[in-house]
Tab-separated table of C-alpha atoms and ligand atoms in Angstrom:
chain	number	residue	atom	x	y	z
A	1488	MET	CA	66.641	98.066	86.449
A	1489	PRO	CA	63.302	96.467	87.442
A	1490	ALA	CA	62.528	96.078	91.143
A	1491	THR	CA	63.575	92.984	93.060
A	1492	LEU	CA	60.388	90.993	93.652
A	1493	LEU	CA	59.956	90.015	97.308
A	1494	ASP	CA	58.741	86.419	97.223
A	1495	GLY	CA	56.074	86.151	99.931
A	1496	ALA	CA	55.303	82.514	99.164
A	1497	LYS	CA	58.915	81.541	99.854
A	1498	LEU	CA	59.048	83.528	103.105
A	1499	ALA	CA	55.694	82.097	104.216
A	1500	ALA	CA	57.044	78.576	103.617
A	1501	GLN	CA	60.068	79.405	105.817
A	1502	ILE	CA	57.819	80.648	108.628
A	1503	LYS	CA	55.580	77.574	108.369
A	1504	ASP	CA	58.649	75.319	108.568
A	1505	GLU	CA	59.661	77.125	111.759
A	1506	VAL	CA	56.154	76.733	113.197
A	1507	ALA	CA	56.218	73.010	112.328
A	1508	LEU	CA	59.481	72.638	114.279
A	1509	GLU	CA	57.819	74.297	117.266
A	1510	THR	CA	54.708	72.115	117.125
A	1511	ARG	CA	56.956	69.036	116.937
A	1512	ALA	CA	58.843	70.171	120.043
A	1513	LEU	CA	55.531	70.839	121.825
A	1514	ALA	CA	54.178	67.433	120.772
A	1515	ALA	CA	57.199	65.834	122.445
A	1516	GLN	CA	55.897	67.394	125.700
A	1517	GLY	CA	52.366	66.121	124.994
A	1518	LEU	CA	51.117	69.586	123.977
A	1519	ARG	CA	49.196	70.560	120.846
A	1520	PRO	CA	48.102	74.099	119.914
A	1521	GLY	CA	44.454	74.440	118.915
A	1522	LEU	CA	42.640	76.955	116.716
A	1523	ALA	CA	38.866	77.408	116.410
A	1524	ALA	CA	37.531	79.188	113.332
A	1525	VAL	CA	33.976	80.492	113.480
A	1526	LEU	CA	32.433	80.967	110.057
A	1527	VAL	CA	28.904	82.346	109.741
A	1528	GLY	CA	27.105	82.355	106.396
A	1529	HIS	CA	28.359	81.564	102.925
A	1530	ASP	CA	30.551	84.459	101.832
A	1531	PRO	CA	32.687	82.769	99.113
A	1532	ALA	CA	35.902	84.651	100.027
A	1533	SER	CA	35.450	83.850	103.747
A	1534	GLU	CA	34.845	80.175	102.933
A	1535	ILE	CA	38.116	80.031	100.965
A	1536	TYR	CA	40.068	81.847	103.727
A	1537	VAL	CA	38.774	79.513	106.440
A	1538	ARG	CA	39.394	76.415	104.310
A	1539	ASN	CA	42.998	77.519	103.719
A	1540	LYS	CA	43.530	78.248	107.414
A	1541	ILE	CA	42.228	74.807	108.428
A	1542	LYS	CA	44.343	73.117	105.744
A	1543	THR	CA	47.474	74.918	106.962
A	1544	CYS	CA	46.711	73.895	110.578
A	1545	GLU	CA	46.591	70.268	109.430
A	1546	GLN	CA	49.938	70.609	107.639
A	1547	LEU	CA	51.551	72.034	110.787
A	1548	SER	CA	49.986	69.621	113.336
A	1549	ILE	CA	47.852	72.345	114.889
A	1550	TYR	CA	44.473	71.066	116.078
A	1551	SER	CA	41.677	72.954	114.318
A	1552	GLU	CA	37.945	73.127	114.546
A	1553	LYS	CA	35.573	74.816	112.126
A	1554	ILE	CA	32.356	76.029	113.731
A	1555	MET	CA	29.542	77.041	111.412
A	1556	PRO	CA	26.556	78.475	113.273
A	1557	PRO	CA	23.363	79.267	111.317
A	1558	GLU	CA	23.249	82.546	109.400
A	1559	THR	CA	20.364	83.696	111.636
A	1560	ILE	CA	22.560	83.668	114.763
A	1561	THR	CA	22.095	86.598	117.170
A	1562	THR	CA	24.760	88.663	118.936
A	1563	ALA	CA	23.886	86.966	122.250
A	1564	GLU	CA	24.261	83.506	120.699
A	1565	MET	CA	27.608	84.440	119.141
A	1566	ILE	CA	28.800	85.726	122.519
A	1567	ALA	CA	27.738	82.451	124.158
A	1568	LEU	CA	29.631	80.518	121.479
A	1569	VAL	CA	32.790	82.577	122.009
A	1570	ASP	CA	32.444	82.112	125.792
A	1571	GLU	CA	32.410	78.319	125.315
A	1572	LEU	CA	35.613	78.527	123.260
A	1573	ASN	CA	37.160	80.909	125.803
A	1574	ALA	CA	36.574	78.263	128.494
A	1575	ARG	CA	38.194	75.385	126.580
A	1576	ASP	CA	41.793	74.645	127.469
A	1577	ASP	CA	42.499	72.832	124.171
A	1578	ILE	CA	41.654	75.973	122.161
A	1579	ASP	CA	44.489	78.509	122.112
A	1580	GLY	CA	43.261	80.716	119.298
A	1581	ILE	CA	39.768	81.901	118.359
A	1582	LEU	CA	39.231	83.326	114.947
A	1583	VAL	CA	35.908	84.949	114.136
A	1584	GLN	CA	35.863	85.243	110.352
A	1585	LEU	CA	34.561	88.625	109.209
A	1586	PRO	CA	32.213	89.840	107.848
A	1587	LEU	CA	29.484	88.683	110.243
A	1588	PRO	CA	25.798	88.925	109.231
A	1589	LYS	CA	24.203	92.383	109.641
A	1590	GLN	CA	22.167	91.470	112.744
A	1591	VAL	CA	25.339	90.583	114.681
A	1592	ASP	CA	27.283	93.308	116.472
A	1593	ALA	CA	30.751	92.290	115.247
A	1594	LYS	CA	32.641	94.739	117.509
A	1595	ARG	CA	30.840	93.353	120.568
A	1596	VAL	CA	31.605	89.760	119.548
A	1597	LEU	CA	35.310	90.492	118.946
A	1598	LEU	CA	35.470	92.133	122.376
A	1599	GLU	CA	34.277	88.867	123.922
A	1600	VAL	CA	37.261	86.842	122.639
A	1601	LEU	CA	39.758	86.518	125.491
A	1602	PRO	CA	42.752	88.727	124.618
A	1603	GLU	CA	45.083	85.759	125.181
A	1604	LYS	CA	43.135	83.739	122.577
A	1605	ASP	CA	42.743	86.645	120.138
A	1606	VAL	CA	45.151	85.363	117.458
A	1607	ASP	CA	43.915	88.024	115.005
A	1608	GLY	CA	45.201	90.740	117.348
A	1609	PHE	CA	41.985	92.767	117.002
A	1610	HIS	CA	41.046	92.998	120.712
A	1611	PRO	CA	41.588	96.508	122.158
A	1612	MET	CA	43.791	94.928	124.823
A	1613	ASN	CA	46.139	93.568	122.137
A	1614	VAL	CA	46.000	96.905	120.292
A	1615	GLY	CA	47.154	98.500	123.558
A	1616	TYR	CA	49.900	95.911	124.022
A	1617	LEU	CA	51.178	96.649	120.522
A	1618	SER	CA	51.095	100.386	121.150
A	1619	THR	CA	52.990	100.023	124.443
A	1620	GLN	CA	55.369	97.326	123.139
A	1621	ARG	CA	54.192	94.544	125.450
A	1622	PRO	CA	53.889	90.875	124.399
A	1623	GLY	CA	50.545	90.065	122.773
A	1624	SER	CA	49.031	89.075	119.432
A	1625	VAL	CA	49.883	91.317	116.497
A	1626	PRO	CA	47.400	91.359	113.566
A	1627	CYS	CA	48.532	88.796	110.991
A	1628	THR	CA	48.831	90.866	107.800
A	1629	PRO	CA	50.797	93.720	109.447
A	1630	ALA	CA	53.021	91.144	111.188
A	1631	GLY	CA	53.566	89.577	107.747
A	1632	VAL	CA	54.613	92.950	106.294
A	1633	MET	CA	57.293	93.269	108.995
A	1634	GLU	CA	58.506	89.702	108.376
A	1635	ILE	CA	58.908	90.458	104.660
A	1636	LEU	CA	61.044	93.504	105.480
A	1637	ARG	CA	63.081	91.695	108.143
A	1638	ARG	CA	63.681	88.501	106.201
A	1639	SER	CA	64.542	90.422	103.019
A	1640	GLY	CA	67.207	92.409	104.895
A	1641	ILE	CA	65.476	95.756	104.335
A	1642	GLU	CA	66.594	98.342	106.878
A	1643	VAL	CA	63.672	99.907	108.795
A	1644	ALA	CA	65.297	101.889	111.620
A	1645	GLY	CA	65.764	105.529	110.693
A	1646	GLN	CA	63.953	105.133	107.353
A	1647	GLU	CA	61.060	107.267	106.123
A	1648	ALA	CA	58.006	105.009	105.948
A	1649	VAL	CA	54.674	106.060	104.447
A	1650	VAL	CA	51.579	103.927	105.030
A	1651	VAL	CA	48.562	104.609	102.814
A	1652	GLY	CA	45.458	103.387	104.668
A	1653	ARG	CA	44.485	103.698	108.338
A	1654	SER	CA	42.222	100.701	108.930
A	1655	ASP	CA	42.305	98.940	112.315
A	1656	ILE	CA	43.190	95.685	110.533
A	1657	VAL	CA	46.076	96.816	108.314
A	1658	GLY	CA	47.079	100.485	108.103
A	1659	LYS	CA	47.184	101.484	111.793
A	1660	PRO	CA	48.942	98.343	113.079
A	1661	VAL	CA	51.491	98.464	110.219
A	1662	ALA	CA	52.225	102.080	111.134
A	1663	MET	CA	52.586	101.132	114.812
A	1664	LEU	CA	54.929	98.235	114.031
A	1665	LEU	CA	57.085	100.450	111.804
A	1666	THR	CA	57.176	103.094	114.556
A	1667	ASN	CA	58.197	100.448	117.108
A	1668	ALA	CA	60.944	99.395	114.680
A	1669	ASN	CA	62.240	103.016	114.681
A	1670	ALA	CA	61.058	104.153	111.251
A	1671	THR	CA	59.797	107.715	110.844
A	1672	VAL	CA	56.199	107.051	109.892
A	1673	THR	CA	53.551	109.054	108.035
A	1674	ILE	CA	50.004	107.694	107.779
A	1675	CYS	CA	47.928	108.740	104.757
A	1676	HIS	CA	44.222	108.316	104.016
A	1677	SER	CA	41.477	109.582	101.741
A	1678	LYS	CA	41.773	113.159	103.062
A	1679	THR	CA	45.555	113.439	102.655
A	1680	ARG	CA	46.641	116.416	100.528
A	1681	ASP	CA	49.121	115.744	97.708
A	1682	LEU	CA	49.208	111.981	98.274
A	1683	PRO	CA	51.771	111.303	95.494
A	1684	GLY	CA	54.072	113.976	96.958
A	1685	VAL	CA	53.874	112.522	100.481
A	1686	CYS	CA	54.416	108.987	99.149
A	1687	ARG	CA	57.502	110.101	97.225
A	1688	ARG	CA	59.194	110.854	100.564
A	1689	ALA	CA	59.109	107.167	101.442
A	1690	ASP	CA	62.040	104.809	101.636
A	1691	ILE	CA	59.384	102.219	102.509
A	1692	LEU	CA	55.902	102.684	101.042
A	1693	VAL	CA	53.062	100.445	102.250
A	1694	ALA	CA	49.797	100.498	100.274
A	1695	ALA	CA	46.702	99.190	102.099
A	1696	ILE	CA	43.907	101.002	100.310
A	1697	GLY	CA	41.655	98.570	98.469
A	1698	LYS	CA	41.829	100.434	95.127
A	1699	ALA	CA	43.249	98.520	92.167
A	1700	GLY	CA	46.537	99.931	90.935
A	1701	MET	CA	46.047	103.341	92.587
A	1702	VAL	CA	49.721	103.767	93.457
A	1703	THR	CA	51.355	104.650	90.146
A	1704	ARG	CA	55.012	105.321	89.358
A	1705	ASP	CA	54.717	109.031	90.221
A	1706	PHE	CA	54.051	108.007	93.882
A	1707	VAL	CA	57.379	106.227	94.179
A	1708	ARG	CA	60.878	107.546	94.779
A	1709	PRO	CA	63.317	105.577	92.585
A	1710	GLY	CA	64.815	102.711	94.584
A	1711	ALA	CA	62.137	102.713	97.344
A	1712	THR	CA	60.750	99.488	98.825
A	1713	VAL	CA	57.046	99.126	98.027
A	1714	ILE	CA	54.841	96.734	99.986
A	1715	ASP	CA	51.496	96.120	98.300
A	1716	VAL	CA	48.881	94.810	100.738
A	1717	GLY	CA	45.921	95.312	98.399
A	1718	ILE	CA	44.018	92.423	96.866
A	1719	ASN	CA	41.584	93.502	94.157
A	1720	ARG	CA	39.843	91.296	91.634
A	1721	VAL	CA	39.758	92.714	88.109
A	1722	THR	CA	37.051	91.368	85.804
A	1723	GLU	CA	36.664	94.153	83.203
A	1724	ALA	CA	38.740	93.748	80.033
A	1725	THR	CA	39.469	97.506	79.805
A	1726	GLU	CA	40.637	97.637	83.418
A	1727	PHE	CA	42.697	94.508	82.853
A	1728	ALA	CA	44.382	96.144	79.827
A	1729	ARG	CA	45.231	99.240	81.922
A	1730	PHE	CA	47.389	97.049	84.165
A	1731	PHE	CA	48.559	94.076	82.181
A	1732	ALA	CA	48.483	94.818	78.424
A	1733	GLY	CA	51.359	92.893	76.822
A	1734	ASP	CA	51.857	90.541	79.813
A	1735	ALA	CA	51.347	87.164	78.107
A	1736	LYS	CA	51.157	85.153	81.336
A	1737	ARG	CA	48.490	87.415	82.830
A	1738	GLU	CA	46.564	87.510	79.564
A	1739	ALA	CA	46.410	83.707	79.500
A	1740	ASP	CA	45.313	83.677	83.168
A	1741	PHE	CA	42.605	86.288	82.517
A	1742	ALA	CA	41.365	84.458	79.420
A	1743	ALA	CA	41.117	81.182	81.370
A	1744	LYS	CA	39.491	82.506	84.564
A	1745	GLY	CA	37.745	85.712	83.455
A	1746	SER	CA	39.460	87.592	86.270
A	1747	THR	CA	42.835	88.280	87.806
A	1748	LEU	CA	44.166	89.811	91.003
A	1749	VAL	CA	45.865	93.166	91.170
A	1750	GLY	CA	47.206	94.988	94.199
A	1751	ASP	CA	46.846	98.635	95.160
A	1752	VAL	CA	50.110	99.261	93.330
A	1753	HIS	CA	50.169	99.579	89.542
A	1754	PRO	CA	52.506	96.988	87.966
A	1755	GLU	CA	54.422	99.862	86.266
A	1756	VAL	CA	55.901	100.639	89.718
A	1757	ALA	CA	58.264	97.690	89.184
A	1758	GLN	CA	60.155	100.003	86.783
A	1759	VAL	CA	61.041	102.515	89.541
A	1760	ALA	CA	60.928	100.708	92.907
A	1761	GLY	CA	64.015	99.047	94.351
A	1762	ALA	CA	61.981	96.164	95.784
A	1763	LEU	CA	58.313	95.286	95.428
A	1764	THR	CA	55.903	92.636	96.699
A	1765	PRO	CA	53.954	91.028	93.835
A	1766	VAL	CA	50.204	90.384	93.877
A	1767	PRO	CA	49.454	87.548	94.154
A	1768	GLY	CA	52.361	85.935	95.988
A	1769	GLY	CA	53.550	88.872	98.116
A	1770	VAL	CA	51.912	89.832	101.414
A	1771	GLY	CA	48.968	87.424	100.998
A	1772	PRO	CA	50.773	84.147	101.819
A	1773	LEU	CA	52.326	85.677	104.954
A	1774	THR	CA	48.914	86.312	106.542
A	1775	ILE	CA	48.104	82.634	107.138
A	1776	ALA	CA	51.708	81.846	108.130
A	1777	MET	CA	51.538	84.573	110.806
A	1778	LEU	CA	48.186	83.244	112.036
A	1779	MET	CA	49.834	79.858	112.607
A	1780	SER	CA	52.756	81.525	114.354
A	1781	ASN	CA	50.357	83.611	116.517
A	1782	THR	CA	48.458	80.458	117.526
A	1783	VAL	CA	51.617	78.739	118.748
A	1784	LYS	CA	52.748	81.926	120.537
A	1785	ALA	CA	49.323	82.297	122.173
A	1786	MET	CA	49.522	78.714	123.377
A	1787	LYS	CA	52.976	79.192	124.851
A	1788	LEU	CA	51.999	82.426	126.593
A	1789	ARG	CA	48.683	81.174	127.989
A	1790	ARG	CA	49.568	77.610	128.926
A	1791	GLY	CA	52.975	78.735	130.135
A	1792	ALA	CA	51.183	81.097	132.504
A	1793	SER	CA	48.864	78.369	133.752
A	1794	THR	CA	51.768	75.990	134.509
A	1795	ASN	CA	53.428	78.758	136.568
A	1796	ALA	CA	50.265	79.398	138.562
A	1797	PRO	CA	50.473	76.437	141.029
A	1798	ALA	CA	54.078	77.333	141.906
A	1799	MET	CA	53.007	80.920	142.692
A	1800	SER	CA	50.057	79.853	144.844
A	1801	ALA	CA	52.240	77.321	146.653
A	1802	LYS	CA	54.626	80.163	147.564
A	1803	ASN	CA	51.825	82.365	148.908
B	1995	NDP	P1	39.768	99.539	104.449
B	1995	NDP	O1	38.740	99.807	103.394
B	1995	NDP	O2	39.315	99.224	105.818
B	1995	NDP	O3	40.744	100.815	104.532
B	1995	NDP	C1	41.202	101.447	103.389
B	1995	NDP	C2	42.027	102.656	103.755
B	1995	NDP	O4	42.470	103.255	102.548
B	1995	NDP	C3	41.237	103.726	104.526
B	1995	NDP	O5	42.011	104.226	105.586
B	1995	NDP	C4	40.977	104.789	103.470
B	1995	NDP	O6	40.977	106.117	103.965
B	1995	NDP	C5	42.178	104.645	102.559
B	1995	NDP	N1	41.843	105.116	101.231
B	1995	NDP	C6	40.774	104.763	100.453
B	1995	NDP	N2	40.789	105.463	99.302
B	1995	NDP	C7	41.872	106.281	99.357
B	1995	NDP	C8	42.407	107.246	98.486
B	1995	NDP	N3	41.842	107.513	97.297
B	1995	NDP	N4	43.526	107.900	98.862
B	1995	NDP	C9	44.110	107.642	100.047
B	1995	NDP	N5	43.643	106.734	100.919
B	1995	NDP	C10	42.539	106.066	100.578
B	1995	NDP	O7	40.699	98.392	103.852
B	1995	NDP	P2	41.679	97.344	104.612
B	1995	NDP	O8	42.710	98.098	105.359
B	1995	NDP	O9	40.895	96.312	105.298
B	1995	NDP	O10	42.341	96.638	103.340
B	1995	NDP	C11	43.140	97.348	102.425
B	1995	NDP	C12	43.504	96.427	101.276
B	1995	NDP	O11	44.280	95.335	101.769
B	1995	NDP	C13	42.338	95.770	100.556
B	1995	NDP	O12	42.653	95.643	99.182
B	1995	NDP	C14	42.230	94.398	101.180
B	1995	NDP	O13	41.666	93.446	100.305
B	1995	NDP	C15	43.697	94.102	101.409
B	1995	NDP	N6	43.937	93.140	102.471
B	1995	NDP	C16	44.863	92.159	102.216
B	1995	NDP	C17	45.163	91.225	103.155
B	1995	NDP	C18	46.199	90.209	102.830
B	1995	NDP	O14	46.199	89.148	103.423
B	1995	NDP	N7	47.118	90.496	101.907
B	1995	NDP	C19	44.510	91.206	104.474
B	1995	NDP	C20	43.643	92.346	104.700
B	1995	NDP	C21	43.362	93.258	103.717
B	1995	NDP	P3	39.836	106.686	104.983
B	1995	NDP	O15	40.202	106.110	106.327
B	1995	NDP	O16	40.013	108.147	104.924
B	1995	NDP	O17	38.528	106.185	104.463
């Protein structure tokens, strides 16, 4: 029996509806969450991501601001820009769209974002909060992976989970979240021996590699849940045929656009997995939904703290 497809677009819509309810309740108290997106340069993928983030903010009544400094910006100027946003009370979340131009020290800039406004969850302070199970921002894509599992009723506690990929943005935080949710977690990477064998141990297999269709059916234990984080654009006809030969819908899409998206998981895995996230329409849509959710959470945590402050100082 083919795998159940886990519909990320539907789950993302649910999460956005919940965020919209929250922003409505906040508006009734005269409060509005705000997100600033800093976009440097003209990377086409980054432009699309930022446009979609701003559009989603508008749909959910979150104030948003797009800041586009010149491509020649220096590290010091970026730091000054982040400092200005850090100081603004109407901005709850600061998103520095990566990649930054070569002359900018991206790690230094990300360190400058106040941890309480770091809605991407990349600041070492938030990484530490996640590792020690304290409240803080969790990176959006990994948070989305956990929402897919939770909202699809897939048991995590006590399960064998294998994460392929150990990046700071996806692999490591996914592994940490699964550990916090009581899975038994193995992290794999490019130096892992017998990768298919290790992956076959998984009840839950997460692929965050960046290699089109690398996870084939021999990586997957029959009935396992497979979460495909990868987004890879295929433009070569031979590569396309390797994944989608005989799939009329994909063939029409490829003929019209000259490209199509494939995950890190080969589509043949649908024949063995118990449940699988499609690409597109799986993990992808959750990322923006979780960014919206993180922005509202950041606002509640930070402004909640500032409203408590006068009461505390009055006591002292
Ligand atoms: P990175 O390139 O930062 O990390 C890739 C990881 O995969 C590394 O840990 C690397 O190992 C490992 N890897 C590479 N080749 C192999 C191999 N042959 N065998 C085993 N492991 C391997 O990528 P990201 O984590 O940033 O992204 C991963 C994928 O997820 C990409 O396709 C990206 O586009 C997608 N993505 C999707 C998002 C979404 O919204 N759905 C958001 C973010 C990313 P090593 O450490 O040893 O080099």
